[in-house]
Amino acid sequence: MEIIMNMGTFLAYAGVAIAVILSGMGSSKGVGYVGEAMSGVIAEDPGKFGQLLVLQALPATQGIYGFIIGIMVMNKVGMLNGTVGSLTLGTGAYIFAACLPIAFVGYVSGKSQGRVAAAGVSLVAKRPDQVSKGMVAAAMVETYAILSLLISILLIMQMPIARM
């Protein structure tokens, strides 16, 4: 019986976890792709490190977005100050659903942005003056992460909180 009574709270915690975990996984994979591509270029020309570091930082944003959503939800339902209590099943489901856009889009776009940024590393290796083109191409993928972040934020802001 206690498990059923706490199912809403469990779903809220699960929503926070999935937003942070999946977007963080996408970012870490994306940053890793770029890091791998950077290694060979830096070995040949250490002076390109600064330009390439910018490309590597781009896929890290999705993890930050998931973290922001996690903190927003935790603040909204009282997880940060210990007043979360027992949330209704409906509230928990709503919270879980609000976390899904950034969770899934953050995962996919972090990995995709890493691949595009890794291609930008190849561009910089051959034409260092073209780093801005590599950044713009990678930033295009960011658009979808930002849109999913905004949807998650809007859902959280409108979220009704009901406790048992």
Coordinates of N, CA and C in Angstrom, one line a residue:
M1 N 0.8 -1.2 0.0 CA 0.0 0.0 0.0 C 0.9 1.3 0.0
E2 N 2.0 1.2 0.8 CA 2.8 2.4 0.8 C 3.5 2.7 -0.5
I3 N 3.8 1.7 -1.3 CA 4.4 1.8 -2.6 C 3.4 2.6 -3.5
I4 N 2.2 2.2 -3.5 CA 1.1 2.9 -4.3 C 1.0 4.3 -3.8
M5 N 1.0 4.6 -2.6 CA 0.8 5.9 -2.1 C 2.0 6.8 -2.5
N6 N 3.2 6.2 -2.6 CA 4.3 7.0 -3.0 C 4.7 7.0 -4.5
M7 N 3.8 6.4 -5.3 CA 4.1 6.3 -6.7 C 4.2 7.6 -7.4
G8 N 3.4 8.6 -7.0 CA 3.6 9.9 -7.6 C 4.9 10.6 -7.3
T9 N 5.3 10.4 -6.1 CA 6.7 11.0 -5.7 C 7.8 10.2 -6.4
F10 N 7.6 8.9 -6.5 CA 8.6 8.1 -7.3 C 8.7 8.6 -8.7
L11 N 7.6 8.8 -9.4 CA 7.6 9.3 -10.8 C 8.3 10.6 -10.9
A12 N 8.0 11.5 -9.9 CA 8.7 12.8 -10.0 C 10.2 12.6 -9.9
Y13 N 10.7 11.8 -9.0 CA 12.1 11.5 -8.9 C 12.6 10.9 -10.1
A14 N 11.9 10.0 -10.7 CA 12.3 9.3 -11.9 C 12.4 10.3 -13.1
G15 N 11.5 11.2 -13.1 CA 11.5 12.3 -14.2 C 12.8 13.1 -14.1
V16 N 13.1 13.5 -12.9 CA 14.3 14.3 -12.7 C 15.5 13.4 -13.1
A17 N 15.6 12.2 -12.7 CA 16.7 11.3 -13.0 C 16.8 11.1 -14.5
I18 N 15.7 10.9 -15.2 CA 15.8 10.6 -16.6 C 16.2 11.9 -17.4
A19 N 15.8 13.0 -17.0 CA 16.2 14.3 -17.6 C 17.7 14.5 -17.5
V20 N 18.2 14.3 -16.3 CA 19.6 14.5 -16.1 C 20.5 13.4 -16.7
I21 N 20.1 12.1 -16.5 CA 20.9 11.0 -17.0 C 20.9 11.0 -18.5
L22 N 19.8 11.0 -19.2 CA 19.9 10.9 -20.7 C 20.5 12.1 -21.3
S23 N 20.2 13.3 -20.9 CA 20.9 14.5 -21.5 C 22.3 14.5 -21.2
G24 N 22.7 14.1 -20.0 CA 24.1 14.0 -19.6 C 24.9 12.9 -20.4
M25 N 24.2 11.8 -20.7 CA 24.8 10.7 -21.5 C 25.0 11.3 -23.0
G26 N 24.0 12.0 -23.5 CA 24.2 12.5 -24.9 C 25.4 13.5 -24.9
S27 N 25.4 14.4 -23.9 CA 26.5 15.3 -23.9 C 27.9 14.7 -23.7
S28 N 28.0 13.7 -22.8 CA 29.3 13.1 -22.6 C 29.7 12.3 -23.9
K29 N 28.8 11.7 -24.6 CA 29.1 11.0 -25.8 C 29.6 12.0 -26.9
G30 N 28.8 13.1 -27.0 CA 29.2 14.1 -28.0 C 30.5 14.8 -27.7
V31 N 30.8 15.1 -26.4 CA 32.1 15.7 -26.0 C 33.2 14.7 -26.3
G32 N 32.9 13.4 -26.0 CA 33.9 12.4 -26.3 C 34.2 12.2 -27.8
Y33 N 33.2 12.3 -28.6 CA 33.5 12.2 -30.1 C 34.4 13.3 -30.5
V34 N 34.2 14.5 -30.0 CA 35.0 15.6 -30.4 C 36.4 15.5 -29.8
G35 N 36.5 15.0 -28.6 CA 37.8 14.8 -28.0 C 38.7 13.8 -28.7
E36 N 38.0 12.8 -29.2 CA 38.8 11.8 -30.0 C 39.3 12.4 -31.3
A37 N 38.4 13.2 -32.0 CA 38.8 13.8 -33.2 C 39.9 14.9 -33.0
M38 N 39.9 15.5 -31.8 CA 40.9 16.6 -31.5 C 42.3 16.0 -31.3
S39 N 42.3 14.8 -30.8 CA 43.6 14.3 -30.3 C 44.7 14.3 -31.5
G40 N 44.3 13.8 -32.6 CA 45.2 13.7 -33.7 C 45.6 15.1 -34.2
V41 N 44.6 16.0 -34.3 CA 44.9 17.3 -34.8 C 45.9 18.1 -33.8
I42 N 45.6 18.0 -32.5 CA 46.5 18.6 -31.6 C 47.9 18.0 -31.5
A43 N 48.0 16.7 -31.8 CA 49.3 16.1 -31.8 C 50.1 16.7 -33.0
E44 N 49.5 17.0 -34.1 CA 50.2 17.6 -35.2 C 50.4 19.1 -35.0
D45 N 49.4 19.8 -34.4 CA 49.5 21.3 -34.3 C 48.9 21.7 -32.9
P46 N 49.6 21.7 -31.9 CA 49.1 22.1 -30.5 C 48.5 23.5 -30.5
G47 N 48.8 24.3 -31.4 CA 48.3 25.7 -31.5 C 46.8 25.8 -31.8
K48 N 46.3 24.7 -32.3 CA 44.8 24.7 -32.7 C 43.9 24.3 -31.5
F49 N 44.5 24.0 -30.4 CA 43.8 23.6 -29.2 C 42.6 24.5 -28.8
G50 N 42.9 25.8 -28.8 CA 41.9 26.8 -28.4 C 40.7 26.8 -29.3
Q51 N 40.9 26.7 -30.6 CA 39.8 26.7 -31.6 C 39.0 25.4 -31.4
L52 N 39.7 24.3 -31.2 CA 39.0 23.0 -31.1 C 38.3 22.8 -29.8
L53 N 38.8 23.5 -28.8 CA 38.1 23.4 -27.5 C 36.7 24.0 -27.5
V54 N 36.5 25.0 -28.3 CA 35.2 25.6 -28.5 C 34.3 24.6 -29.1
L55 N 34.7 23.9 -30.1 CA 33.9 22.8 -30.8 C 33.6 21.7 -29.8
Q56 N 34.5 21.4 -28.9 CA 34.3 20.3 -27.9 C 33.3 20.7 -26.9
A57 N 33.2 22.0 -26.6 CA 32.3 22.5 -25.5 C 30.9 22.5 -26.0
L58 N 30.6 22.6 -27.3 CA 29.2 22.7 -27.8 C 28.3 21.6 -27.3
P59 N 28.7 20.3 -27.5 CA 27.8 19.3 -27.1 C 27.6 19.1 -25.6
A60 N 28.3 19.9 -24.8 CA 28.2 19.8 -23.3 C 26.9 20.5 -22.9
T61 N 26.3 21.3 -23.7 CA 25.1 22.1 -23.2 C 23.9 21.3 -22.9
Q62 N 23.7 20.2 -23.7 CA 22.5 19.4 -23.4 C 22.5 18.8 -22.0
G63 N 23.6 18.4 -21.5 CA 23.7 17.9 -20.1 C 23.4 19.1 -19.1
I64 N 23.8 20.3 -19.5 CA 23.4 21.4 -18.6 C 21.9 21.7 -18.7
Y65 N 21.3 21.5 -19.8 CA 19.9 21.7 -20.0 C 19.1 20.7 -19.1
G66 N 19.5 19.5 -19.2 CA 18.9 18.4 -18.3 C 19.0 18.7 -16.9
F67 N 20.2 19.2 -16.5 CA 20.5 19.6 -15.1 C 19.5 20.7 -14.7
I68 N 19.4 21.7 -15.5 CA 18.5 22.8 -15.3 C 17.0 22.4 -15.0
I69 N 16.6 21.5 -15.9 CA 15.2 20.9 -15.7 C 15.1 20.1 -14.4
G70 N 16.1 19.4 -14.1 CA 16.1 18.6 -12.9 C 16.0 19.5 -11.7
I71 N 16.8 20.6 -11.6 CA 16.7 21.6 -10.5 C 15.4 22.3 -10.5
M72 N 14.9 22.6 -11.7 CA 13.5 23.3 -11.7 C 12.5 22.4 -11.1
V73 N 12.4 21.2 -11.5 CA 11.4 20.2 -10.9 C 11.6 20.1 -9.4
M74 N 12.9 19.8 -9.0 CA 13.1 19.6 -7.6 C 12.7 20.8 -6.8
N75 N 12.9 22.0 -7.3 CA 12.5 23.2 -6.6 C 11.0 23.3 -6.6
K76 N 10.3 23.1 -7.7 CA 8.9 23.2 -7.8 C 8.1 22.3 -6.9
V77 N 8.6 21.1 -6.7 CA 7.8 20.1 -5.9 C 8.3 20.1 -4.5
G78 N 9.4 20.8 -4.1 CA 9.9 20.8 -2.7 C 10.9 19.8 -2.4
M79 N 11.5 19.2 -3.4 CA 12.6 18.2 -3.1 C 13.8 18.9 -2.5
L80 N 14.1 20.1 -2.9 CA 15.3 20.8 -2.4 C 15.2 21.3 -0.9
N81 N 14.0 21.5 -0.5 CA 13.9 22.0 0.9 C 13.2 20.9 1.8
G82 N 13.0 19.7 1.3 CA 12.5 18.6 2.1 C 11.0 18.6 2.3
T83 N 10.2 19.4 1.5 CA 8.8 19.4 1.7 C 8.0 18.7 0.6
V84 N 8.7 17.8 -0.2 CA 8.0 17.1 -1.3 C 6.8 16.3 -0.8
G85 N 6.9 15.6 0.3 CA 5.7 14.8 0.8 C 5.3 13.7 -0.2
S86 N 4.1 13.3 -0.2 CA 3.5 12.3 -1.1 C 2.8 13.0 -2.2
L87 N 3.3 13.0 -3.4 CA 2.6 13.6 -4.6 C 1.6 12.6 -5.1
T88 N 0.5 13.1 -5.7 CA -0.4 12.3 -6.3 C 0.1 11.6 -7.5
L89 N -0.5 10.5 -7.9 CA 0.0 9.8 -9.1 C -0.1 10.7 -10.3
G90 N -1.1 11.5 -10.4 CA -1.3 12.4 -11.5 C -0.2 13.4 -11.6
T91 N 0.1 14.0 -10.4 CA 1.2 15.0 -10.4 C 2.6 14.4 -10.8
G92 N 2.8 13.2 -10.2 CA 4.1 12.5 -10.6 C 4.2 12.2 -12.1
A93 N 3.1 11.7 -12.6 CA 3.0 11.4 -14.1 C 3.3 12.7 -14.9
Y94 N 2.7 13.8 -14.5 CA 2.8 15.1 -15.2 C 4.3 15.5 -15.1
I95 N 4.9 15.4 -14.0 CA 6.3 15.8 -13.8 C 7.2 14.9 -14.7
F96 N 6.9 13.6 -14.7 CA 7.7 12.7 -15.5 C 7.6 13.1 -17.0
A97 N 6.4 13.3 -17.4 CA 6.1 13.7 -18.8 C 6.8 15.0 -19.2
A98 N 6.9 16.0 -18.2 CA 7.5 17.3 -18.5 C 9.0 17.1 -18.7
C99 N 9.6 16.1 -18.1 CA 11.0 15.9 -18.2 C 11.4 15.2 -19.5
L100 N 10.5 14.5 -20.1 CA 10.8 13.7 -21.3 C 11.4 14.5 -22.5
P101 N 10.9 15.7 -22.8 CA 11.4 16.4 -24.0 C 12.9 16.6 -23.9
I102 N 13.4 17.2 -22.8 CA 14.8 17.4 -22.7 C 15.6 16.1 -22.5
A103 N 15.0 15.1 -21.9 CA 15.7 13.8 -21.7 C 16.0 13.2 -23.1
F104 N 15.0 13.0 -23.9 CA 15.2 12.3 -25.1 C 15.9 13.2 -26.2
V105 N 15.5 14.4 -26.4 CA 16.1 15.3 -27.4 C 17.5 15.6 -26.9
G106 N 17.7 15.8 -25.6 CA 19.1 16.1 -25.1 C 20.0 14.9 -25.4
Y107 N 19.5 13.7 -25.3 CA 20.4 12.5 -25.5 C 20.8 12.5 -27.0
V108 N 19.8 12.6 -27.9 CA 20.0 12.5 -29.3 C 20.8 13.7 -29.9
S109 N 20.4 14.9 -29.4 CA 21.1 16.0 -30.0 C 22.5 16.2 -29.5
G110 N 22.8 15.7 -28.2 CA 24.1 15.8 -27.7 C 25.1 14.9 -28.5
K111 N 24.6 13.7 -28.8 CA 25.4 12.8 -29.6 C 25.6 13.3 -31.1
S112 N 24.5 13.8 -31.6 CA 24.5 14.3 -33.0 C 25.4 15.6 -33.1
Q113 N 25.3 16.5 -32.1 CA 26.1 17.7 -32.1 C 27.6 17.3 -32.0
G114 N 27.9 16.3 -31.2 CA 29.3 15.8 -31.1 C 29.8 15.4 -32.5
R115 N 29.0 14.7 -33.2 CA 29.4 14.2 -34.5 C 29.7 15.3 -35.5
V116 N 28.8 16.3 -35.5 CA 28.9 17.5 -36.3 C 30.2 18.3 -35.9
A117 N 30.3 18.5 -34.6 CA 31.5 19.2 -34.1 C 32.8 18.4 -34.4
A118 N 32.8 17.1 -34.4 CA 34.0 16.3 -34.7 C 34.3 16.5 -36.2
A119 N 33.3 16.6 -37.1 CA 33.5 16.9 -38.5 C 34.2 18.3 -38.6
G120 N 33.7 19.3 -37.7 CA 34.3 20.6 -37.7 C 35.8 20.6 -37.3
V121 N 36.2 19.6 -36.5 CA 37.6 19.4 -36.1 C 38.4 19.1 -37.4
S122 N 37.8 18.3 -38.2 CA 38.5 17.9 -39.5 C 38.7 19.2 -40.4
L123 N 37.6 20.0 -40.4 CA 37.7 21.2 -41.1 C 38.8 22.2 -40.6
V124 N 38.8 22.3 -39.3 CA 39.9 23.2 -38.7 C 41.3 22.6 -39.0
A125 N 41.4 21.3 -39.0 CA 42.7 20.7 -39.3 C 43.2 21.1 -40.6
K126 N 42.4 21.2 -41.6 CA 42.8 21.6 -42.9 C 42.7 23.1 -43.2
R127 N 41.7 23.7 -42.6 CA 41.5 25.2 -42.8 C 41.2 25.9 -41.5
P128 N 42.2 26.2 -40.7 CA 42.0 26.8 -39.4 C 41.1 28.1 -39.4
D129 N 41.2 28.8 -40.5 CA 40.4 30.0 -40.6 C 38.9 29.8 -40.8
Q130 N 38.5 28.5 -40.9 CA 37.1 28.2 -41.1 C 36.4 27.6 -39.8
V131 N 37.0 27.9 -38.7 CA 36.4 27.3 -37.4 C 35.0 27.8 -37.2
S132 N 34.7 29.0 -37.6 CA 33.3 29.6 -37.4 C 32.3 28.8 -38.2
K133 N 32.6 28.3 -39.3 CA 31.7 27.4 -40.1 C 31.4 26.1 -39.4
G134 N 32.4 25.5 -38.8 CA 32.3 24.3 -38.0 C 31.4 24.6 -36.8
M135 N 31.6 25.7 -36.2 CA 30.8 26.1 -35.0 C 29.3 26.3 -35.4
V136 N 29.1 27.0 -36.5 CA 27.7 27.2 -36.9 C 27.0 25.9 -37.3
A137 N 27.7 25.0 -37.9 CA 27.1 23.7 -38.3 C 26.7 23.0 -37.0
A138 N 27.6 23.0 -36.0 CA 27.3 22.3 -34.8 C 26.2 23.0 -34.0
A139 N 26.1 24.3 -34.1 CA 25.1 25.1 -33.4 C 23.7 24.8 -33.9
M140 N 23.6 24.5 -35.2 CA 22.3 24.2 -35.8 C 21.6 23.0 -35.0
V141 N 22.4 22.0 -34.6 CA 21.8 20.9 -33.9 C 21.3 21.4 -32.5
E142 N 22.0 22.4 -32.0 CA 21.6 22.9 -30.7 C 20.2 23.5 -30.7
T143 N 19.7 23.9 -31.8 CA 18.4 24.5 -31.9 C 17.3 23.5 -31.3
Y144 N 17.4 22.2 -31.6 CA 16.4 21.3 -31.1 C 16.5 21.0 -29.7
A145 N 17.7 21.1 -29.1 CA 17.9 20.9 -27.7 C 17.3 22.1 -27.0
I146 N 17.5 23.3 -27.5 CA 16.9 24.5 -26.9 C 15.4 24.4 -27.0
L147 N 14.8 24.0 -28.1 CA 13.4 23.9 -28.2 C 12.8 22.9 -27.2
S148 N 13.5 21.8 -27.0 CA 13.0 20.8 -26.0 C 13.2 21.3 -24.6
L149 N 14.2 22.1 -24.4 CA 14.4 22.7 -23.0 C 13.3 23.7 -22.8
L150 N 12.9 24.5 -23.8 CA 11.8 25.4 -23.6 C 10.5 24.7 -23.3
I151 N 10.2 23.6 -24.0 CA 9.0 22.9 -23.8 C 8.9 22.3 -22.4
S152 N 10.0 21.7 -21.9 CA 10.1 21.2 -20.6 C 9.9 22.3 -19.6
I153 N 10.5 23.5 -19.8 CA 10.3 24.6 -18.9 C 8.9 25.1 -18.8
L154 N 8.3 25.2 -20.0 CA 6.9 25.6 -20.0 C 5.9 24.6 -19.3
L155 N 6.2 23.4 -19.5 CA 5.4 22.3 -18.8 C 5.6 22.4 -17.3
I156 N 6.8 22.6 -16.9 CA 7.1 22.7 -15.5 C 6.4 23.9 -14.9
M157 N 6.5 25.1 -15.6 CA 5.9 26.3 -15.0 C 4.4 26.2 -14.9
Q158 N 3.8 25.4 -15.7 CA 2.3 25.3 -15.7 C 1.8 24.1 -14.9
M159 N 2.8 23.4 -14.3 CA 2.5 22.2 -13.6 C 1.7 22.4 -12.3
P160 N 0.6 21.7 -12.3 CA -0.2 21.7 -11.0 C 0.4 20.7 -10.0
I161 N 0.6 21.1 -8.8 CA 1.2 20.3 -7.8 C 0.1 19.9 -6.8
A162 N -0.2 18.6 -6.7 CA -1.2 18.0 -5.8 C -0.5 17.0 -4.9
R163 N -0.8 17.1 -3.6 CA -0.2 16.2 -2.7 C -1.3 15.4 -2.0
M164 N -1.0 14.2 -1.6 CA -2.0 13.3 -0.9 C -2.2 13.7 0.5

